[in-house]
Short mmCIF file of N, CA, C and O in Angstrom, two decimals:
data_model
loop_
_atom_site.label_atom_id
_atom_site.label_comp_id
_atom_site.label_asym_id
_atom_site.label_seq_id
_atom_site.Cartn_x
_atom_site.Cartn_y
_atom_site.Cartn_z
N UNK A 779 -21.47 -32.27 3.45
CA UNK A 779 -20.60 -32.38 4.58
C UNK A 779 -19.17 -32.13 4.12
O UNK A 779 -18.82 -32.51 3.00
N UNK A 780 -18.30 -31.49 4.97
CA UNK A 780 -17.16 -31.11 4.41
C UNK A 780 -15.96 -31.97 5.69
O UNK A 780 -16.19 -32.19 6.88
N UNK A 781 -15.25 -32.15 5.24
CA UNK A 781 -14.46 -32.90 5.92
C UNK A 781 -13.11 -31.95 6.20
O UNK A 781 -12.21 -31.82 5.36
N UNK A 782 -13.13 -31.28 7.57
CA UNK A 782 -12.29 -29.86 7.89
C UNK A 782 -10.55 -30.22 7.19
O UNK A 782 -9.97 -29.41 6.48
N UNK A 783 -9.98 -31.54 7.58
CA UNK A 783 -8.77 -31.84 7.43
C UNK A 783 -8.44 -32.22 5.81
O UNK A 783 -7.23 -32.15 5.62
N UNK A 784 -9.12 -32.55 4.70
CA UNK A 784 -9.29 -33.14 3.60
C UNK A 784 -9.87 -31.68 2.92
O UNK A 784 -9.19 -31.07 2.09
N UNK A 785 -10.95 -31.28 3.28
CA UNK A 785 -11.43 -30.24 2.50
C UNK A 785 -12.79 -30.71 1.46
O UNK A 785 -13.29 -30.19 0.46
N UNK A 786 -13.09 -31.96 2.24
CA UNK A 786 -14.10 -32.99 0.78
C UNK A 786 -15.08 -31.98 0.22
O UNK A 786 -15.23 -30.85 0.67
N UNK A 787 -15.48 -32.30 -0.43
CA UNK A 787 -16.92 -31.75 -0.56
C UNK A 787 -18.02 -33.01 -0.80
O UNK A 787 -18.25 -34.18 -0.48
N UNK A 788 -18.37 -32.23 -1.35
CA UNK A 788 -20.39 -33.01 -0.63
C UNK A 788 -20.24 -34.09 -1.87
O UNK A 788 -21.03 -34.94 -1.44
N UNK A 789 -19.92 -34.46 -2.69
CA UNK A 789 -19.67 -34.97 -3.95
C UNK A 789 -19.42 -36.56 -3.73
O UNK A 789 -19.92 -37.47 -4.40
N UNK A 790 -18.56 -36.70 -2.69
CA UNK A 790 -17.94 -37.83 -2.11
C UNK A 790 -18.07 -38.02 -1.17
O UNK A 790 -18.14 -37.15 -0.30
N UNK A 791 -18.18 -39.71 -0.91
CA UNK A 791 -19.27 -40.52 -0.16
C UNK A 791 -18.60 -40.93 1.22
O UNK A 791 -19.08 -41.42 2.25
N UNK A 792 -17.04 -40.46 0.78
CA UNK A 792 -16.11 -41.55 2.26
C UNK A 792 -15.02 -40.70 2.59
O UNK A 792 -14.13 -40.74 1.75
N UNK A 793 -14.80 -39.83 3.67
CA UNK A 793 -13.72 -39.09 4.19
C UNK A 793 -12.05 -40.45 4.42
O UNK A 793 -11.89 -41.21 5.38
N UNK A 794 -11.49 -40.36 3.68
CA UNK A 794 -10.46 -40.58 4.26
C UNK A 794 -9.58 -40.67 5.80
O UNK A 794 -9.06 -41.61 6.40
N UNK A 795 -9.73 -39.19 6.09
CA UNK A 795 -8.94 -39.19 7.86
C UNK A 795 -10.32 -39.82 8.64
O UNK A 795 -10.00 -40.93 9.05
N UNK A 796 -11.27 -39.63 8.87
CA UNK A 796 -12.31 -39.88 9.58
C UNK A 796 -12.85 -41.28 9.38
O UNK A 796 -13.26 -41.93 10.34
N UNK A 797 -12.86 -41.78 8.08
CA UNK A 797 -13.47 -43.21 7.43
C UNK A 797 -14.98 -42.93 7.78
O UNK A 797 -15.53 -44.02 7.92
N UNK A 798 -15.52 -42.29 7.91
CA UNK A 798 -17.27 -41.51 7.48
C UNK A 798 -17.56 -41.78 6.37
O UNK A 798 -16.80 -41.75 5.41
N UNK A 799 -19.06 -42.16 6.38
CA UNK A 799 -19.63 -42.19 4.75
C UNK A 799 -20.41 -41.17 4.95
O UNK A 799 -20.50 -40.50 5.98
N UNK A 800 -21.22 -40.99 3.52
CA UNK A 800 -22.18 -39.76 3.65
C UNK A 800 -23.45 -40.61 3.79
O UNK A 800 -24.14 -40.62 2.77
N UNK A 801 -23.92 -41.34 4.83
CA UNK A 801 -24.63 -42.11 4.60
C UNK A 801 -26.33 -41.97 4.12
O UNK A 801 -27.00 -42.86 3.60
N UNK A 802 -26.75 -40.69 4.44
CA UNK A 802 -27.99 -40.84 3.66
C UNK A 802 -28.07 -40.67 1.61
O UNK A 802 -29.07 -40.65 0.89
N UNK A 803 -26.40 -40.57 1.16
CA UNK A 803 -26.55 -41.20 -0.01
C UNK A 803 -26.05 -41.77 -0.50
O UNK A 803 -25.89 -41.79 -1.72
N UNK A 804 -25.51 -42.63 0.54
CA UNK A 804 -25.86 -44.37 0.24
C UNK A 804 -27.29 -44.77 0.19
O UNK A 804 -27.80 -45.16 -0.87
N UNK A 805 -28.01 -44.68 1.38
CA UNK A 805 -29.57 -45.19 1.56
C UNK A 805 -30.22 -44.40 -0.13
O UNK A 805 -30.92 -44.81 -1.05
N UNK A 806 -29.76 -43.55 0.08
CA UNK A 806 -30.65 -42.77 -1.41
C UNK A 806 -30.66 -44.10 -2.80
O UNK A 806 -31.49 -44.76 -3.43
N UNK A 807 -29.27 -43.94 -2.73
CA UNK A 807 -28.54 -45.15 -3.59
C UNK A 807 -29.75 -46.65 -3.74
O UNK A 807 -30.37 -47.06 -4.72
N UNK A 808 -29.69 -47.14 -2.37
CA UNK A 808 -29.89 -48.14 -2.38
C UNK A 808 -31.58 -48.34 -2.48
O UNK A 808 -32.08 -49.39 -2.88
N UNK A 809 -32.32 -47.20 -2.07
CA UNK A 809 -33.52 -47.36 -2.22
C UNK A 809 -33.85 -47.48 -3.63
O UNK A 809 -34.76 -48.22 -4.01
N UNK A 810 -33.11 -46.75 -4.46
CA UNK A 810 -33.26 -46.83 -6.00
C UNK A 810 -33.31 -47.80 -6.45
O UNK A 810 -34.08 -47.70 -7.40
N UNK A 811 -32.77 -49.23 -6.34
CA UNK A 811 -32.33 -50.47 -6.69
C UNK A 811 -33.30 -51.26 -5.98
O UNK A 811 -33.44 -52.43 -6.33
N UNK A 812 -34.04 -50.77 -4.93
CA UNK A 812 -35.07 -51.86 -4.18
C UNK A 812 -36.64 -51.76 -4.56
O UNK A 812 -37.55 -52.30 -3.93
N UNK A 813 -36.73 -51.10 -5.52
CA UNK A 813 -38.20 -50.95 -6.24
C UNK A 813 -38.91 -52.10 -6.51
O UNK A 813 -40.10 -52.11 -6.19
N UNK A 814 -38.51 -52.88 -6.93
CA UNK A 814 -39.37 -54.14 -7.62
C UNK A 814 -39.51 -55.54 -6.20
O UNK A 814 -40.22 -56.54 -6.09
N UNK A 815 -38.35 -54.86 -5.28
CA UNK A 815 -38.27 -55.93 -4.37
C UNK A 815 -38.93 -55.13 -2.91
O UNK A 815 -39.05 -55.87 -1.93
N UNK A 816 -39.28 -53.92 -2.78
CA UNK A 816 -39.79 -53.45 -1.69
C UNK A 816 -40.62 -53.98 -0.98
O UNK A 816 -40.35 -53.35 0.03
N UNK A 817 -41.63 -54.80 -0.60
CA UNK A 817 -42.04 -55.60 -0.29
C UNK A 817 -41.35 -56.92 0.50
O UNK A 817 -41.45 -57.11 1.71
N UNK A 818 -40.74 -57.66 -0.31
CA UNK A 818 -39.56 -58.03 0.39
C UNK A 818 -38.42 -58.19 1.62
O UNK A 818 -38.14 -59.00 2.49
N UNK A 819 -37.83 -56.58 1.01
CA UNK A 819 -37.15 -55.86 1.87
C UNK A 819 -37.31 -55.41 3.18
O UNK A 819 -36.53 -55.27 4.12
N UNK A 820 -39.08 -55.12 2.96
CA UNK A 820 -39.46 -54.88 4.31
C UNK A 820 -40.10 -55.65 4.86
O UNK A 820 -40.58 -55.19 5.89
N UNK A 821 -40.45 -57.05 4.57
CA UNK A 821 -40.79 -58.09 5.09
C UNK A 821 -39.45 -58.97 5.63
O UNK A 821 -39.83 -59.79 6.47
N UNK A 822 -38.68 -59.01 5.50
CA UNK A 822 -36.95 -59.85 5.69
C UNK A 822 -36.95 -59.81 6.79
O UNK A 822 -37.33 -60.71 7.53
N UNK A 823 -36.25 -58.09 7.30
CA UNK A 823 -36.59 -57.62 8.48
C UNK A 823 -37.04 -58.28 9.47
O UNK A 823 -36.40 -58.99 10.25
N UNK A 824 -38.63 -57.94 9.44
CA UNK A 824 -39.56 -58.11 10.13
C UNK A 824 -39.74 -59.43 10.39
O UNK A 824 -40.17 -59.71 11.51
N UNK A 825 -39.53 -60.31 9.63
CA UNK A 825 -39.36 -61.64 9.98
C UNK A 825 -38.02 -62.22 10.55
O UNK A 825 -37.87 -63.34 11.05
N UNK A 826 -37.28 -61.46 10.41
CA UNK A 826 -35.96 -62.06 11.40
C UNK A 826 -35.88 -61.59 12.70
O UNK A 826 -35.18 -62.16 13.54
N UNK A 827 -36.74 -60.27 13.02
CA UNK A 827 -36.52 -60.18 13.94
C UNK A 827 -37.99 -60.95 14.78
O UNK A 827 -37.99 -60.82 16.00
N UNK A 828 -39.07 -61.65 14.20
CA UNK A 828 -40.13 -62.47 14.74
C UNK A 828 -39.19 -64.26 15.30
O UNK A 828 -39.66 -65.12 16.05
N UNK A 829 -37.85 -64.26 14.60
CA UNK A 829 -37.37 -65.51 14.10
C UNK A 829 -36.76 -65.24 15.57
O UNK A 829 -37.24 -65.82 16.55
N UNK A 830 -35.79 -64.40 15.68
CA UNK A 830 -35.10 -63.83 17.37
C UNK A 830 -35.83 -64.14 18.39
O UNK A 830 -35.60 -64.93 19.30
N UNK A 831 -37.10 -63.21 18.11
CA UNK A 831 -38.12 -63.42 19.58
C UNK A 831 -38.55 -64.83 19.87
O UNK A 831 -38.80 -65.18 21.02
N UNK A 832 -38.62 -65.56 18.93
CA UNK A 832 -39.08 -66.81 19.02
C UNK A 832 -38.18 -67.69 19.47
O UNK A 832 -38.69 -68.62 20.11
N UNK A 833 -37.13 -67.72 19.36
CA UNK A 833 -35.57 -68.33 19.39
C UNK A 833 -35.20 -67.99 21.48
O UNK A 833 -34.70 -68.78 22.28
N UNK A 834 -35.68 -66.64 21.73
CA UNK A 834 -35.73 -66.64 22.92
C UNK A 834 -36.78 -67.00 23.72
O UNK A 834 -36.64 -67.58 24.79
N UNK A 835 -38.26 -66.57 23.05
CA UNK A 835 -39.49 -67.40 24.09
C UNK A 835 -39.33 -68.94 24.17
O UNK A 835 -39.42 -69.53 25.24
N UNK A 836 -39.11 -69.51 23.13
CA UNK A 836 -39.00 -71.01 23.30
C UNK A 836 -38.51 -71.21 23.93
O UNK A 836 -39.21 -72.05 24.50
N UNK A 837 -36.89 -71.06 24.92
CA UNK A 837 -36.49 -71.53 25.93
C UNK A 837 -36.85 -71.27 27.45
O UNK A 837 -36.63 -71.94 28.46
N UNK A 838 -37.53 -69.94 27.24
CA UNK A 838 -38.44 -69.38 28.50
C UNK A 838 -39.38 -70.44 29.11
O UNK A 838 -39.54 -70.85 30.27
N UNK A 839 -40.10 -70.84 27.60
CA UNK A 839 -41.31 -71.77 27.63
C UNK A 839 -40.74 -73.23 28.57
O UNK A 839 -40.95 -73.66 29.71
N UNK A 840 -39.98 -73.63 27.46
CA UNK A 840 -39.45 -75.07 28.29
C UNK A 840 -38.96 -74.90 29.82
O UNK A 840 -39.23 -75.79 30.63
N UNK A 841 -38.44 -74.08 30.10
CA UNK A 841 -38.11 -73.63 31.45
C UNK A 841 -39.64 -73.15 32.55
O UNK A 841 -39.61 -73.32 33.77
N UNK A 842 -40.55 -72.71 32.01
CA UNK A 842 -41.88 -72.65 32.52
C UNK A 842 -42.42 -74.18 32.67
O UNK A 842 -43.28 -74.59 33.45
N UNK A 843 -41.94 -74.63 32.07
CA UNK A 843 -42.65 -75.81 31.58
C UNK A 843 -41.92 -77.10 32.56
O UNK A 843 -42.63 -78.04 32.93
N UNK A 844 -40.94 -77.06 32.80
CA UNK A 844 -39.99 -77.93 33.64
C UNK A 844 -40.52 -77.40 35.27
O UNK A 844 -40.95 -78.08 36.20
N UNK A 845 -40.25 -75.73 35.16
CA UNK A 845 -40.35 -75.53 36.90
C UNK A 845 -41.60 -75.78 37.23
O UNK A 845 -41.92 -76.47 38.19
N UNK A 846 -42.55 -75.10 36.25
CA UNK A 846 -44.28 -75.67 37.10
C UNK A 846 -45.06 -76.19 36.99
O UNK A 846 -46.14 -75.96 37.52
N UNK A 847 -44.68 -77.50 35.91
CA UNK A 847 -45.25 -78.33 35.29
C UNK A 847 -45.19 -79.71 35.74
O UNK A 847 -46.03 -80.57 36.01
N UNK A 848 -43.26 -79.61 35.77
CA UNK A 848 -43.12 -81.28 36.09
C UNK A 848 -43.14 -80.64 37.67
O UNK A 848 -44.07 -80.87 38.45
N UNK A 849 -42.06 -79.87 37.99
CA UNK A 849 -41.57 -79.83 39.73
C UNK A 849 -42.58 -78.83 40.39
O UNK A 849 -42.33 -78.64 41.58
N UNK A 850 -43.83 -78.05 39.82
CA UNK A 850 -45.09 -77.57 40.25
C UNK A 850 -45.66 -78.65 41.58
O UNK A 850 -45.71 -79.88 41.56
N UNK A 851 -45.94 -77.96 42.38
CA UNK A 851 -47.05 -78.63 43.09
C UNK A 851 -46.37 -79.79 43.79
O UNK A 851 -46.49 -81.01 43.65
N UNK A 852 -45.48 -78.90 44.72
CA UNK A 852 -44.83 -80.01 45.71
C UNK A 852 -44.42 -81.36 45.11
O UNK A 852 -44.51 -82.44 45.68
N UNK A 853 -43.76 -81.03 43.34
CA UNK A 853 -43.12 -81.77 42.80
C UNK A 853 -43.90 -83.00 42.52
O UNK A 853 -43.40 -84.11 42.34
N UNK A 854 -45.41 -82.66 42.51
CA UNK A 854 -46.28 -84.00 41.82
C UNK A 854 -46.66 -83.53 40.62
O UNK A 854 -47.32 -84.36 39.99
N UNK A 855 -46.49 -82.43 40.04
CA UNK A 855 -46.52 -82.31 38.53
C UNK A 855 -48.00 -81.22 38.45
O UNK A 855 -48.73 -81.28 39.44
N UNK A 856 -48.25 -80.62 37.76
CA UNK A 856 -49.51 -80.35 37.33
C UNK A 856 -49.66 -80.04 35.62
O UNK A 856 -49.25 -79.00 35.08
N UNK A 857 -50.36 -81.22 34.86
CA UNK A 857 -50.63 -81.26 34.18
C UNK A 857 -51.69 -80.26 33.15
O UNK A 857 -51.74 -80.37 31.93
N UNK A 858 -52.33 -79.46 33.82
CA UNK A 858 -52.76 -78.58 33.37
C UNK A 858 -51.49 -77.59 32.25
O UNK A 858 -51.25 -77.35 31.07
N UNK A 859 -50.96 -77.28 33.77
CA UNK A 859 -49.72 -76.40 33.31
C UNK A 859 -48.84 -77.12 31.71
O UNK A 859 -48.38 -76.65 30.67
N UNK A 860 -49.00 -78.52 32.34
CA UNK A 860 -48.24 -79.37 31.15
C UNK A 860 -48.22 -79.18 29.52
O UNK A 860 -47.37 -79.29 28.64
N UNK A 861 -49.84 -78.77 29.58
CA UNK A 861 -50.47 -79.16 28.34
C UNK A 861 -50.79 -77.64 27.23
O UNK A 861 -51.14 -77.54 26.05
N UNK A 862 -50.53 -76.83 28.10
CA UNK A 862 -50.86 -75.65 27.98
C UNK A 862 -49.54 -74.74 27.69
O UNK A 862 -49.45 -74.26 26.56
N UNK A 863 -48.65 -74.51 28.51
CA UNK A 863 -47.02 -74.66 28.30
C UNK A 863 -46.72 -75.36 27.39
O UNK A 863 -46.09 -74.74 26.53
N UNK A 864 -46.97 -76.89 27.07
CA UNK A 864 -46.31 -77.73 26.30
C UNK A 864 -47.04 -77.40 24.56
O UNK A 864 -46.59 -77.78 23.48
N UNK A 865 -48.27 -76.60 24.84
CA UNK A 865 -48.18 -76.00 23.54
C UNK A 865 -48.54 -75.36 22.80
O UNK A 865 -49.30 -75.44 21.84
N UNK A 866 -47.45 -74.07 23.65
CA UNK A 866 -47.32 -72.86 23.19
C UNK A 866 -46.19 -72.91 21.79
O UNK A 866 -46.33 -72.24 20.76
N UNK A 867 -45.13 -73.83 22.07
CA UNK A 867 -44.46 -73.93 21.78
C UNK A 867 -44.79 -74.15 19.73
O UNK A 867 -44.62 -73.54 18.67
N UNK A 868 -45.15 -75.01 20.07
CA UNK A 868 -46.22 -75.43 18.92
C UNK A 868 -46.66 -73.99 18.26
O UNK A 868 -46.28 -73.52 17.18
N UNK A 869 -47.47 -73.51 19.09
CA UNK A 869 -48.60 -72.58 18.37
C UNK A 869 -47.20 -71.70 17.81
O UNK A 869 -47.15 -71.39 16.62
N UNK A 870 -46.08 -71.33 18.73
CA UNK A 870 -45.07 -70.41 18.31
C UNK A 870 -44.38 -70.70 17.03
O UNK A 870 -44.09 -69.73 16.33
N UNK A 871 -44.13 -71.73 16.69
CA UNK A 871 -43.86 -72.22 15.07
C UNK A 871 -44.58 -71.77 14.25
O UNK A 871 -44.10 -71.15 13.30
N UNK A 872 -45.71 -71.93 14.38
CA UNK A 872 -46.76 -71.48 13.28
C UNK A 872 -46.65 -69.78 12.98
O UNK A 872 -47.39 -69.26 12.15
#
């Protein structure tokens, strides 16, 4: 990549006027250094973003769990809903 105002060449990683990296060698870079931990790396990820989804169903749940559980059923409760809602929550930890 050449940087029209600078004149860079491909050599160097960060344009000055623009503040651009050359970013697929950075990633080149960095894959080199993640060999022994690859596994890892791509498990992190994947578990933070399981950690997110969970962080948002749980409050869905309790909110399922309040409207048609306790105030369900002309506000006499239905326990079914209770027990079943009440644990999902549970199973979602695991």
């Amino acid at each position: 990549m050449v940087c029209a105002a600078h004149k860079l060449k491909r050599g160097r990683n960060f344009c000055i006027c623009t503040g651009r990296t050359d970013i697929y060698k950075m990633i080149k870079k960095l894959l080199r250094s993640v060999r022994e931990f690859k596994t890892a790396s791509i498990l992190t990820p994947l578990f933070m973003v399981g950690e997110v989804v969970m962080e948002v169903v749980i409050p869905l749940l309790m909110v399922m769990l309040i409207d048609d559980g306790i105030n369900g059923n002309n506000n006499q409760g239905d326990m079914n809903v209770i027990l079943i809602v009440g644990a999902a929550p549970a199973v979602c930890c695991m």
